[in-house]
Coordinates of C-alpha atoms in Angstrom, one line a residue:
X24 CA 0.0 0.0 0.0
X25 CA 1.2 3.4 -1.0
X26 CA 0.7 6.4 2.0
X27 CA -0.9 9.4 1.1
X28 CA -0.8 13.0 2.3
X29 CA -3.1 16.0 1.1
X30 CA -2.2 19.5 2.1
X31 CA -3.0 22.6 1.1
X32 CA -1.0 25.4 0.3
X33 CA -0.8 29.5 -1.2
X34 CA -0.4 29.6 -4.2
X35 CA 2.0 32.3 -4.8
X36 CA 5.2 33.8 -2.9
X37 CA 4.5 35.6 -1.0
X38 CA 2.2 33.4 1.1
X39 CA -1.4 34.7 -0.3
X40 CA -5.0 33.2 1.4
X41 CA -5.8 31.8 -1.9
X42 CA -5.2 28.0 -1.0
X43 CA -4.4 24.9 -3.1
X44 CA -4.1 21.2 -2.9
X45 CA -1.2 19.2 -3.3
X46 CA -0.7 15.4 -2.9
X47 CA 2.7 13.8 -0.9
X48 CA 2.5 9.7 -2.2
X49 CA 5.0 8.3 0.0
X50 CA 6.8 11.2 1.1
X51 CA 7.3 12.9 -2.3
X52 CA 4.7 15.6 -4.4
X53 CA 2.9 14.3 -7.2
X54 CA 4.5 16.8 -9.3
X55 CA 7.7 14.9 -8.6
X56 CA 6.3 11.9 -9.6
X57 CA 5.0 13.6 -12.3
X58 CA 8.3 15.2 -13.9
X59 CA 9.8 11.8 -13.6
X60 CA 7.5 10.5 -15.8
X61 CA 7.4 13.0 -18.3
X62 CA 10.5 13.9 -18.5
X63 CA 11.9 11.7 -21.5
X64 CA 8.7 12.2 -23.2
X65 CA 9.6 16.3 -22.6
X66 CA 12.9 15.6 -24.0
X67 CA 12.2 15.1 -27.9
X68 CA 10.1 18.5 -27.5
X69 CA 12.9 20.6 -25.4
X70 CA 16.0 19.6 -27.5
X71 CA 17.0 23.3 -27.4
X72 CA 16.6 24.1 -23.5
X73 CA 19.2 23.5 -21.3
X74 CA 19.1 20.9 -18.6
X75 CA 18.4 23.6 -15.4
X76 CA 15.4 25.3 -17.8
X77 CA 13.9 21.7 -18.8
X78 CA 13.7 20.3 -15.1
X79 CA 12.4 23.9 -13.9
X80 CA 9.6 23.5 -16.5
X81 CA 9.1 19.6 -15.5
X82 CA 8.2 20.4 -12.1
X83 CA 6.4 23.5 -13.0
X84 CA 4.0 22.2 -15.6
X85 CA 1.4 21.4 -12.9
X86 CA -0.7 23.2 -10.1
X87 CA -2.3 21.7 -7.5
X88 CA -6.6 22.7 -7.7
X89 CA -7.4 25.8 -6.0
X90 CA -9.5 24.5 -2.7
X91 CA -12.0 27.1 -3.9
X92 CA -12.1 25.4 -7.1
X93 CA -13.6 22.1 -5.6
X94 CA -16.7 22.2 -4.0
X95 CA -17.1 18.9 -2.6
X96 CA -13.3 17.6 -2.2
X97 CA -14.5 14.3 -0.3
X98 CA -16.6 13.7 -4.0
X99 CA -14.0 14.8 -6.0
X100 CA -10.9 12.7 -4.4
X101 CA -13.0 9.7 -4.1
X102 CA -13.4 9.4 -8.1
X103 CA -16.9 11.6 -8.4
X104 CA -16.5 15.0 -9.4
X105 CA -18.8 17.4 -10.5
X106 CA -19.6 17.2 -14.1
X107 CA -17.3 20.0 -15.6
X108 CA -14.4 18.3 -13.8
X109 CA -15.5 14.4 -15.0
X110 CA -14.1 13.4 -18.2
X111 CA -17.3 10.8 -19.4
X112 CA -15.3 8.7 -22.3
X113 CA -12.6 7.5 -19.5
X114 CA -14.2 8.1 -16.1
X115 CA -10.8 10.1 -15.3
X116 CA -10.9 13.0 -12.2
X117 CA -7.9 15.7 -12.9
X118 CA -5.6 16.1 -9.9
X119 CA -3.9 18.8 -11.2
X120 CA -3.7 21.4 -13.5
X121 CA -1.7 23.6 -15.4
X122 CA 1.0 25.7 -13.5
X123 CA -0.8 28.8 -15.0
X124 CA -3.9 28.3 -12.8
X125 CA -6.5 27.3 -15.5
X126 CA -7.7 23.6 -15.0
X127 CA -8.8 23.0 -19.1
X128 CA -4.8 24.2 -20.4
X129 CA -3.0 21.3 -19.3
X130 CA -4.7 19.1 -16.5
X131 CA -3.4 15.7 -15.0
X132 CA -6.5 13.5 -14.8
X133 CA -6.3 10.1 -13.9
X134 CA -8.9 7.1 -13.2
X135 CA -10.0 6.9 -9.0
X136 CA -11.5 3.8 -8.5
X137 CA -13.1 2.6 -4.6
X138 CA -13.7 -0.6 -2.8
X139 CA -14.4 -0.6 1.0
X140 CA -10.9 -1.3 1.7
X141 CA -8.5 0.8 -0.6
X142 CA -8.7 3.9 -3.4
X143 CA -6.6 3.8 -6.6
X144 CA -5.4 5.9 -8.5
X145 CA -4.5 4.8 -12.1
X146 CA -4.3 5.5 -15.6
X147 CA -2.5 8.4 -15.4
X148 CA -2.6 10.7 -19.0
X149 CA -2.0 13.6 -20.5
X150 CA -5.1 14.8 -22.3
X151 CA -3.2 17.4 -24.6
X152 CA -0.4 14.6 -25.7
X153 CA -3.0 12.2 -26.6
X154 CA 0.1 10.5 -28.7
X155 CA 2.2 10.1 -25.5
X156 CA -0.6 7.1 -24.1
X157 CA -1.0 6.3 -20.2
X158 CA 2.0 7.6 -18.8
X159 CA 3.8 5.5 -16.1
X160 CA 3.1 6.2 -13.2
X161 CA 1.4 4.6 -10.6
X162 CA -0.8 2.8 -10.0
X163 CA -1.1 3.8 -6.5
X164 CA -3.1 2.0 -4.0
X165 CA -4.0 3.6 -0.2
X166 CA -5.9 2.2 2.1
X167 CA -9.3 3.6 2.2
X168 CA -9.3 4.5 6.1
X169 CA -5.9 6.3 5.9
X170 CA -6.7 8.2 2.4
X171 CA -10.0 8.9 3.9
X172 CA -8.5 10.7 7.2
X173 CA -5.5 12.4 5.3
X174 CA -8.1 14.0 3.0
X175 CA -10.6 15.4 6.2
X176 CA -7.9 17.0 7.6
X177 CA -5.0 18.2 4.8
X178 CA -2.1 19.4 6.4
X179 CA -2.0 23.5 5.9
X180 CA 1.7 24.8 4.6
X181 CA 3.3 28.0 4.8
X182 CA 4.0 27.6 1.2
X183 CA 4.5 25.3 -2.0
X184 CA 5.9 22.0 -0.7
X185 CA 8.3 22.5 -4.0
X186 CA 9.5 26.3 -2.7
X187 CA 8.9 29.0 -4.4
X188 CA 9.2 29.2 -8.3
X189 CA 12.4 30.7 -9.9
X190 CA 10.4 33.6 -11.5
X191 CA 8.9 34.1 -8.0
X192 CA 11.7 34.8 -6.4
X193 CA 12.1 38.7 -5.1

């Protein structure tokens, strides 16, 4: 079983009250886990950057969902969201989206399935590289109990688990 931490977090530096989710899976952001499985595909299209721009885009391409953004999180992480988040054709539910704060630009869906016991999260794709197929990562599989506490009470941090963003910087 994988362990799972939501928290929530501003979304800019400096620290504003606008609050966003994030996911820790064992210890490490999804965006992590995210650039590491992207980043070969990234490759052929970056040729020209240099290494330091390429991973600063890899683990910038995603935002976590603004908290405002979802109405009924409990729904939402549990594989039911509300209609202009579900994605009919492949039952997907995006956990992120794109670094520039608008959901539809470049969003991370992937399937959530439920038994009694455990949630999963699978099937991980990118809906605007249709080409580049399920990506791999995951699945991950937390036990229902433990995902269901982490999400009732998401840690709150001081600011984005990654740090602040180059361009952010004062």
């Amino acid at each position: 079983m994988h362990r799972i931490e939501f928290v929530n977090y501003p979304v800019s530096d400096p620290p504003s009250a606008h609050l966003q989710w994030g996911f820790r899976i064992d210890g490490t952001d999804l965006r992590v886990h995210v650039a590491d499985a992207t980043r070969d595909l990234w490759r052929q299209e970056h040729e020209e950057e240099d290494e330091a721009e390429q991973e600063r885009f890899l683990l910038t391409q995603h935002a976590g969902p603004s908290v405002s953004e979802i109405e009924d999180p409990v729904r939402h992480f549990l594989g039911d969201p509300a209609p202009e988040y579900a994605d009919p054709a492949t039952g997907a539910t995006p956990l992120l989206g794109c670094g520039c704060g608008l959901w539809g630009c470049w969003p991370l869906p992937a399937v959530i399935s439920t038994t009694p016991a455990t949630v999963t999260w699978s099937s991980f794709r990118q809906p605007c590289r249709m080409e580049w197929g399920e990506l791999p990562l995951g699945p991950y599989v937390f036990a229902r109990p433990a995902y269901e506490d982490a999400l009732a009470e998401p840690a709150r941090l001081a600011e984005d688990p990654l740090g602040p963003h180059p361009d952010e910087t004062p």
